[in-house]
Structure formats: C-alpha cells, structure tokens
mmCIF file of C-alpha atoms in Angstrom:
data_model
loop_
_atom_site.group_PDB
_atom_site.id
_atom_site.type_symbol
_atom_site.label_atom_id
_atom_site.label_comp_id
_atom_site.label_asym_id
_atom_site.label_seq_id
_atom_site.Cartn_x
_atom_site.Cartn_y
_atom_site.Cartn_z
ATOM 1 C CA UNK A 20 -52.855 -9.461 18.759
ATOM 2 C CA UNK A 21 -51.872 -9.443 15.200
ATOM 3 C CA UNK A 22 -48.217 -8.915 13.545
ATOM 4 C CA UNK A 23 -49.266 -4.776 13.092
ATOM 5 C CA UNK A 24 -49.646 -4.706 17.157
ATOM 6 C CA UNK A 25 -46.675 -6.188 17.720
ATOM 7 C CA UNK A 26 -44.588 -3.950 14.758
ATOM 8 C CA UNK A 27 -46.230 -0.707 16.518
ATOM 9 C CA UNK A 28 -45.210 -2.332 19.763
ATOM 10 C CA UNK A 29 -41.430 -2.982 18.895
ATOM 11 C CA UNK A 30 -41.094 0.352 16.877
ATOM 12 C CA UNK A 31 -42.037 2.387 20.216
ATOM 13 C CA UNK A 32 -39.985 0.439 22.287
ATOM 14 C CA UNK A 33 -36.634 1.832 19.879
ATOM 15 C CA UNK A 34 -37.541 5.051 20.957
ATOM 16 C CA UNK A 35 -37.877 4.258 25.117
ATOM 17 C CA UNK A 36 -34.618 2.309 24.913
ATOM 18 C CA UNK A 37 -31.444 4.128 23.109
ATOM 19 C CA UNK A 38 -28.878 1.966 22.788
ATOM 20 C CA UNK A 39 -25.481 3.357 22.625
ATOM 21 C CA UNK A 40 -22.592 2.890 19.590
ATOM 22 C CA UNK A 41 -19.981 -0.123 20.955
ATOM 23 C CA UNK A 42 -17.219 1.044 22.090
ATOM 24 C CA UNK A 43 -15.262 -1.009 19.326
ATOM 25 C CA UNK A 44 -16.506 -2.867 16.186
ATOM 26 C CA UNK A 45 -17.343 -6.648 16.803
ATOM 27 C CA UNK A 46 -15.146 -7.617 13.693
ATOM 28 C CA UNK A 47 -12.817 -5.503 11.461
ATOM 29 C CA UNK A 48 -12.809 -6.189 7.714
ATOM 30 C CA UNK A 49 -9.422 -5.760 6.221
ATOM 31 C CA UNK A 50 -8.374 -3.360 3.683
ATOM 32 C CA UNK A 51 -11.605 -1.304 4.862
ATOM 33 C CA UNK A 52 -10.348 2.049 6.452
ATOM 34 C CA UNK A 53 -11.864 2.334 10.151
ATOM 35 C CA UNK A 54 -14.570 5.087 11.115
ATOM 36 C CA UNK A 55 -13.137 8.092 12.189
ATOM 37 C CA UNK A 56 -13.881 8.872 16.080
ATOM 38 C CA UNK A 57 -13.695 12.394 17.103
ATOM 39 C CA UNK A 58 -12.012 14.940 14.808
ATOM 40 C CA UNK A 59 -10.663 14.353 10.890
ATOM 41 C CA UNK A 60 -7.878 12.118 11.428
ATOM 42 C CA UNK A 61 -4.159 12.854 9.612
ATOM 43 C CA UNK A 62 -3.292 9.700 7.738
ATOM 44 C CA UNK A 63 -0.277 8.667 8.913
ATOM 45 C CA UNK A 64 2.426 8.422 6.155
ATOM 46 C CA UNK A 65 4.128 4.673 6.777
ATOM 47 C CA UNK A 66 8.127 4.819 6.541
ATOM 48 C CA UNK A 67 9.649 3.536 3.028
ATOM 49 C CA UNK A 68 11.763 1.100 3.131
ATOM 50 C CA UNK A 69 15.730 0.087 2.349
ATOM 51 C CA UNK A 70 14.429 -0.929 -1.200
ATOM 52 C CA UNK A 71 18.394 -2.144 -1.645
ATOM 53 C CA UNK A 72 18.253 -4.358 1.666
ATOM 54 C CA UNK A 73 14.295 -5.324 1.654
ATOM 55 C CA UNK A 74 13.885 -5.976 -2.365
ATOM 56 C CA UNK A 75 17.645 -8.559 -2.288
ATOM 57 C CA UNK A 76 15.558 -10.439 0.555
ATOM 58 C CA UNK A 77 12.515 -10.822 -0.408
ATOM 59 C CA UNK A 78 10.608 -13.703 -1.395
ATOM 60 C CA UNK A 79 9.451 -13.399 -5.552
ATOM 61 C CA UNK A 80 7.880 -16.872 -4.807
ATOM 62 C CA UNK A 81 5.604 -15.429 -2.098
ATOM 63 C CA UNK A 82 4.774 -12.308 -3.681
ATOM 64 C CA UNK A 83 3.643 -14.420 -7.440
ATOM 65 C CA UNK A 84 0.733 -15.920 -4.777
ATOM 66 C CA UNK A 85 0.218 -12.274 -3.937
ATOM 67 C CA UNK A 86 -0.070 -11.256 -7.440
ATOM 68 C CA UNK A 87 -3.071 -13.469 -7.494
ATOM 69 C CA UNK A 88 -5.208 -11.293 -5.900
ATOM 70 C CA UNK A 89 -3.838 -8.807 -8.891
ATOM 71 C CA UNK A 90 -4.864 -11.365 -11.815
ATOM 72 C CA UNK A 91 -8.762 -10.770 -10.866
ATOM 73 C CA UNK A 92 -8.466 -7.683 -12.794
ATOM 74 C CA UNK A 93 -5.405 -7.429 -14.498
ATOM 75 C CA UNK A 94 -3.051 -9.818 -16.583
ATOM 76 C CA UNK A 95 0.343 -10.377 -15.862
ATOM 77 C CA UNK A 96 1.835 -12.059 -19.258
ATOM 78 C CA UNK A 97 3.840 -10.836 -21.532
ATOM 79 C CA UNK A 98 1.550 -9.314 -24.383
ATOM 80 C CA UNK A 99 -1.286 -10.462 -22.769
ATOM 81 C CA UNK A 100 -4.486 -8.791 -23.165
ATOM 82 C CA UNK A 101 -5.959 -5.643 -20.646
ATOM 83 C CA UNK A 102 -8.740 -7.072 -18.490
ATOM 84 C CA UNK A 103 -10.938 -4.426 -16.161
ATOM 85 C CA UNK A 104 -7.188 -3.417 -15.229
ATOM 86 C CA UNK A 105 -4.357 -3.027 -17.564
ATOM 87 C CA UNK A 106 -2.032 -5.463 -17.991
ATOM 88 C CA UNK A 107 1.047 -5.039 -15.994
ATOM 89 C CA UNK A 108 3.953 -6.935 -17.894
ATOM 90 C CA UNK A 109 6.928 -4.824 -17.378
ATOM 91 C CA UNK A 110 5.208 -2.144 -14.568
ATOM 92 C CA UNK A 111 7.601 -1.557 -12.646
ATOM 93 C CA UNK A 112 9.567 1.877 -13.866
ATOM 94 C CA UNK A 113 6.696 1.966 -16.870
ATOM 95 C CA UNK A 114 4.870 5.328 -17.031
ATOM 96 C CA UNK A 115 1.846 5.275 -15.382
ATOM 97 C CA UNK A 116 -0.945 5.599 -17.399
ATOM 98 C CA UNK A 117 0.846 4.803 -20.443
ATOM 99 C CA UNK A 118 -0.952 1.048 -21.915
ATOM 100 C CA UNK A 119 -2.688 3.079 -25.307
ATOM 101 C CA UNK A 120 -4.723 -0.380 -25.448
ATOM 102 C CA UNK A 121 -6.747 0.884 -21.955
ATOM 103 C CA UNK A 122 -8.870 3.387 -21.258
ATOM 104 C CA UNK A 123 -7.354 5.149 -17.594
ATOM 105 C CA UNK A 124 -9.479 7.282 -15.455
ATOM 106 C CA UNK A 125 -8.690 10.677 -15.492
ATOM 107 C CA UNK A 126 -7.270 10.435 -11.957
ATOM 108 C CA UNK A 127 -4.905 7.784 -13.228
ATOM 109 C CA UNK A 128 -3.836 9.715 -16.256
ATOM 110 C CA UNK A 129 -3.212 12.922 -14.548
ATOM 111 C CA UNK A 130 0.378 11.492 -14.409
ATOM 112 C CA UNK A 131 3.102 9.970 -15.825
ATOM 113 C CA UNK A 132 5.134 10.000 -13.431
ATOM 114 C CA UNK A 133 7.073 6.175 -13.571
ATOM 115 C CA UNK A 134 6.337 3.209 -11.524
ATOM 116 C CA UNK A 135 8.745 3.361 -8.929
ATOM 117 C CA UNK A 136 9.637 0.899 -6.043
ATOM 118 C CA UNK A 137 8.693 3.601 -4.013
ATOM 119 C CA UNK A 138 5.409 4.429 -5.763
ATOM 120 C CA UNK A 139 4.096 1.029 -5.873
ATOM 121 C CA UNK A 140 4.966 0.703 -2.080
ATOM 122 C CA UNK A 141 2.617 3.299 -1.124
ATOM 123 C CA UNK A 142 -0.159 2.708 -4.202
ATOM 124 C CA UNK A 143 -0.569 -1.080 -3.197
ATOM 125 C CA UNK A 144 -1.339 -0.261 0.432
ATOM 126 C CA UNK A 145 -4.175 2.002 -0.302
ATOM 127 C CA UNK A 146 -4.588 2.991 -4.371
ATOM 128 C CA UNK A 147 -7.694 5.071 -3.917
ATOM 129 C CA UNK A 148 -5.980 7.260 -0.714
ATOM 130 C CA UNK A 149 -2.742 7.641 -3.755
ATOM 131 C CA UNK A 150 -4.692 8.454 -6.453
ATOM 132 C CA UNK A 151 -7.765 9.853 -4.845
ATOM 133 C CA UNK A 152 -10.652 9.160 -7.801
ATOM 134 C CA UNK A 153 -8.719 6.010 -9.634
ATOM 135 C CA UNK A 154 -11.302 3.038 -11.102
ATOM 136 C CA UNK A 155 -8.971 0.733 -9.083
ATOM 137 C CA UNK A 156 -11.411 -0.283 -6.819
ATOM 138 C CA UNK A 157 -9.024 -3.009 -4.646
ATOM 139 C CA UNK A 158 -8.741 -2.232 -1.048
ATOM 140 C CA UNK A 159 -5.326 -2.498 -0.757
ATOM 141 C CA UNK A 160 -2.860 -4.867 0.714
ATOM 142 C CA UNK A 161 -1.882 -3.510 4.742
ATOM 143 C CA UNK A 162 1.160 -6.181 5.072
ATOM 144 C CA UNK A 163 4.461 -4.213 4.135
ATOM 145 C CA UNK A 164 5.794 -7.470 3.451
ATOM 146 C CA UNK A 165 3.420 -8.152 0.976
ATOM 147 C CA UNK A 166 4.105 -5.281 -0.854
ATOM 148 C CA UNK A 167 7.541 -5.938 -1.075
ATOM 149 C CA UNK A 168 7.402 -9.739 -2.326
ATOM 150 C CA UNK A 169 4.607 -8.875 -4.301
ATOM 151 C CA UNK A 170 6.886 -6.010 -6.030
ATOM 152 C CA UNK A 171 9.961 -8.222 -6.263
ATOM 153 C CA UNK A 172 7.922 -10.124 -8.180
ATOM 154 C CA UNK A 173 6.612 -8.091 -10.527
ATOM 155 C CA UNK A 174 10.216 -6.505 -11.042
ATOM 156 C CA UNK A 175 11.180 -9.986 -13.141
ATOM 157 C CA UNK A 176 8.076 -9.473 -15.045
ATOM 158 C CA UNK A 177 10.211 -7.876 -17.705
ATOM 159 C CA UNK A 178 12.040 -7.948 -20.572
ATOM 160 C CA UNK A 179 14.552 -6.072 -18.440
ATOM 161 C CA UNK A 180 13.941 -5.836 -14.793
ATOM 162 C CA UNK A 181 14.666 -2.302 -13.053
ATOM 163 C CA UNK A 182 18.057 -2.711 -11.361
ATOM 164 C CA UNK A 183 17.297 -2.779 -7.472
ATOM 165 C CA UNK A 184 19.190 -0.164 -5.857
ATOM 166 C CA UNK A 185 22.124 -0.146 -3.352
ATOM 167 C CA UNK A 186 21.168 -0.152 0.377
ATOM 168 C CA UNK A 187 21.592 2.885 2.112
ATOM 169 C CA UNK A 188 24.303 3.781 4.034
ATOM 170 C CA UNK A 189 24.022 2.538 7.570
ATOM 171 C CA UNK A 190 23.743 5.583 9.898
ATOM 172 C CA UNK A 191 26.764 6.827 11.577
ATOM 173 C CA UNK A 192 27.123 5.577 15.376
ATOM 174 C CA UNK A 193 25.995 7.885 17.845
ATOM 175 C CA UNK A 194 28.148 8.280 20.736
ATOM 176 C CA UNK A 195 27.017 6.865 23.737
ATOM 177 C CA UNK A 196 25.007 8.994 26.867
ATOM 178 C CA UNK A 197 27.174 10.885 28.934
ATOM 179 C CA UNK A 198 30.417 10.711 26.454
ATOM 180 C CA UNK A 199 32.088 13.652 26.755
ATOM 181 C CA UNK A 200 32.812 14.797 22.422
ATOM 182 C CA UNK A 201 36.828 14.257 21.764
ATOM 183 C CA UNK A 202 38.374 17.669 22.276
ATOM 184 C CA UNK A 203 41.646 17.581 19.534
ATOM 185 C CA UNK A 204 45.117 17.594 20.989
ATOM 186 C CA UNK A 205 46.478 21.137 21.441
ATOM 187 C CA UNK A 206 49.757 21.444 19.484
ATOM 188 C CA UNK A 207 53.202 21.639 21.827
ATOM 189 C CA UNK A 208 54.355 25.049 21.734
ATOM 190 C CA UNK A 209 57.211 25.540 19.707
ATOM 191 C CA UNK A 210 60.724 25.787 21.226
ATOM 192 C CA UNK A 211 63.030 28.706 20.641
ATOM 193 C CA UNK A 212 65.493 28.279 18.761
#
C-alpha cells in the first residue's frame, strides 16, 4: 500500500470514531481569556481596592520588574521617545490619549478621561475588555498585586507624583447575632411639685 491508501484509510477512520471535546484544557495560557461553555458569560467586575491602604504598602521595587513587560512597547523615561506604545513618563492622572507625539486608535482617543489609580487597576488586567478596539495588544496582567506594585511604580515616574489617597474609613462594627439593638433609657417622670 502506498502513503494515498493509508491517507484515505486514516481520513475515514475520523469519521467512524468521534472523539469528544476534554472536559478541561490540558494547559491554560495566561492572560488568554478561557472559551466560553454554555451561554454568553457576564464578566465579572473584580472589587477595587483601598488605593490609600494597598498603594502605602506596596512594593515600587517589584512593580519596576513588572514594568518590564511594559518597556517592550513603551518607554518609561523622562522625555524619552514613543515606541509602538506611547511613552508613559508621568501617566498616572495624565489624560488619556493626550501624547500629540503618538498616533492613538480611535478607541483610545474616544476619551480623556485621566489616568486614575482606579483606571489603570482595571485597564492593566485586561486593556482590550476596557477599551474594547485599543492597538494595545498585551494580554493583561491577572495578579492584583501586580497591578498595584506595578502602579506604585509608575506613580514616582513624575515630575510630581499623584498624591495617594487616604484609606477608607474602616466599616462600622456590626453588632453581633442575636444582640438585642440598645433601646434608650425612658426619662423618670417628673415629680409634682
């Protein structure tokens, strides 16, 4: 039998055997979003943090290796030059969008909106699920911590670094199960007089 034979053999046998999907991939690559099983799945919107506790603890050291996933595409130095990303000297409470030296996508220019804490939290987890259409093709980075050392970091890139907030307020104590709620002291009636 030659090679055809064989290829005409193997092809039919694909159609007498189906073999099922596995139940769960072999190996996950990180950063890439899993398949959706079933219906459209809701992403699920991850809590912000106590930008006042987390960014006073964090760990600038740690988050300048971070930022060296960043320097692929974008330079970090003060006046330094745009690569395929702008350069991000001084990003964090700049105006998105707003280097005139680089050319945005229309998805990124579509605001101006400032580089918060809070908006780089959520755009360095998953750029392309916050601004659906950016050129920003980097998968994201999934480790909260990450996010915050890398961001504590880039917060001293700056000729003045944003102020980091106060922490919040710690909630008030709830009282515990089955304490009856303090019912205020009835005044003494008043005596004649």
């Amino acid at each position: 039998m030659d090679s055809f034979e064989w290829n005409k053999i193997i092809g039919a046998s694909e159609m007498i055997f189906e073999v099922p999907p596995p139940a769960k991939p072999g190996y996950v690559v990180q950063g890439v979003p899993a398949a959706a099983t079933g219906g459209p799945a809701q992403p699920t919107e991850e809590p912000l943090p106590d930008f006042g506790t987390v960014l006073a603890k964090a760990d600038s050291a740690k988050g300048q290796l971070v930022s060296q996933r960043c320097q692929q595409c974008h330079d970090l130095s003060k006046g330094g030059p745009d690569k395929i990303g702008p350069n991000l000297w001084g990003v964090v409470g700049r105006p998105r969008a707003s280097r005139a030296s680089f050319s945005y996508s229309s998805a990124m220019s579509s605001s101006h909106a400032p580089w918060t804490f809070e908006s780089l939290f959520r755009y360095l987890k998953s750029p392309q699920a916050v601004v659906p259409g950016t050129k920003m093709s980097f998968a994201g980075l999934p480790s909260a911590q990450d996010r915050i050392d890398l961001i504590a970091w880039l917060r001293t890139q700056s000729d003045s670094p944003a102020p980091i907030p106060p922490p919040k307020p710690a909630p008030a104590a709830a009282a515990p199960a089955g304490a009856k709620p303090a019912v205020p002291a009835k005044p003494a009636p008043a005596k004649p007089g």
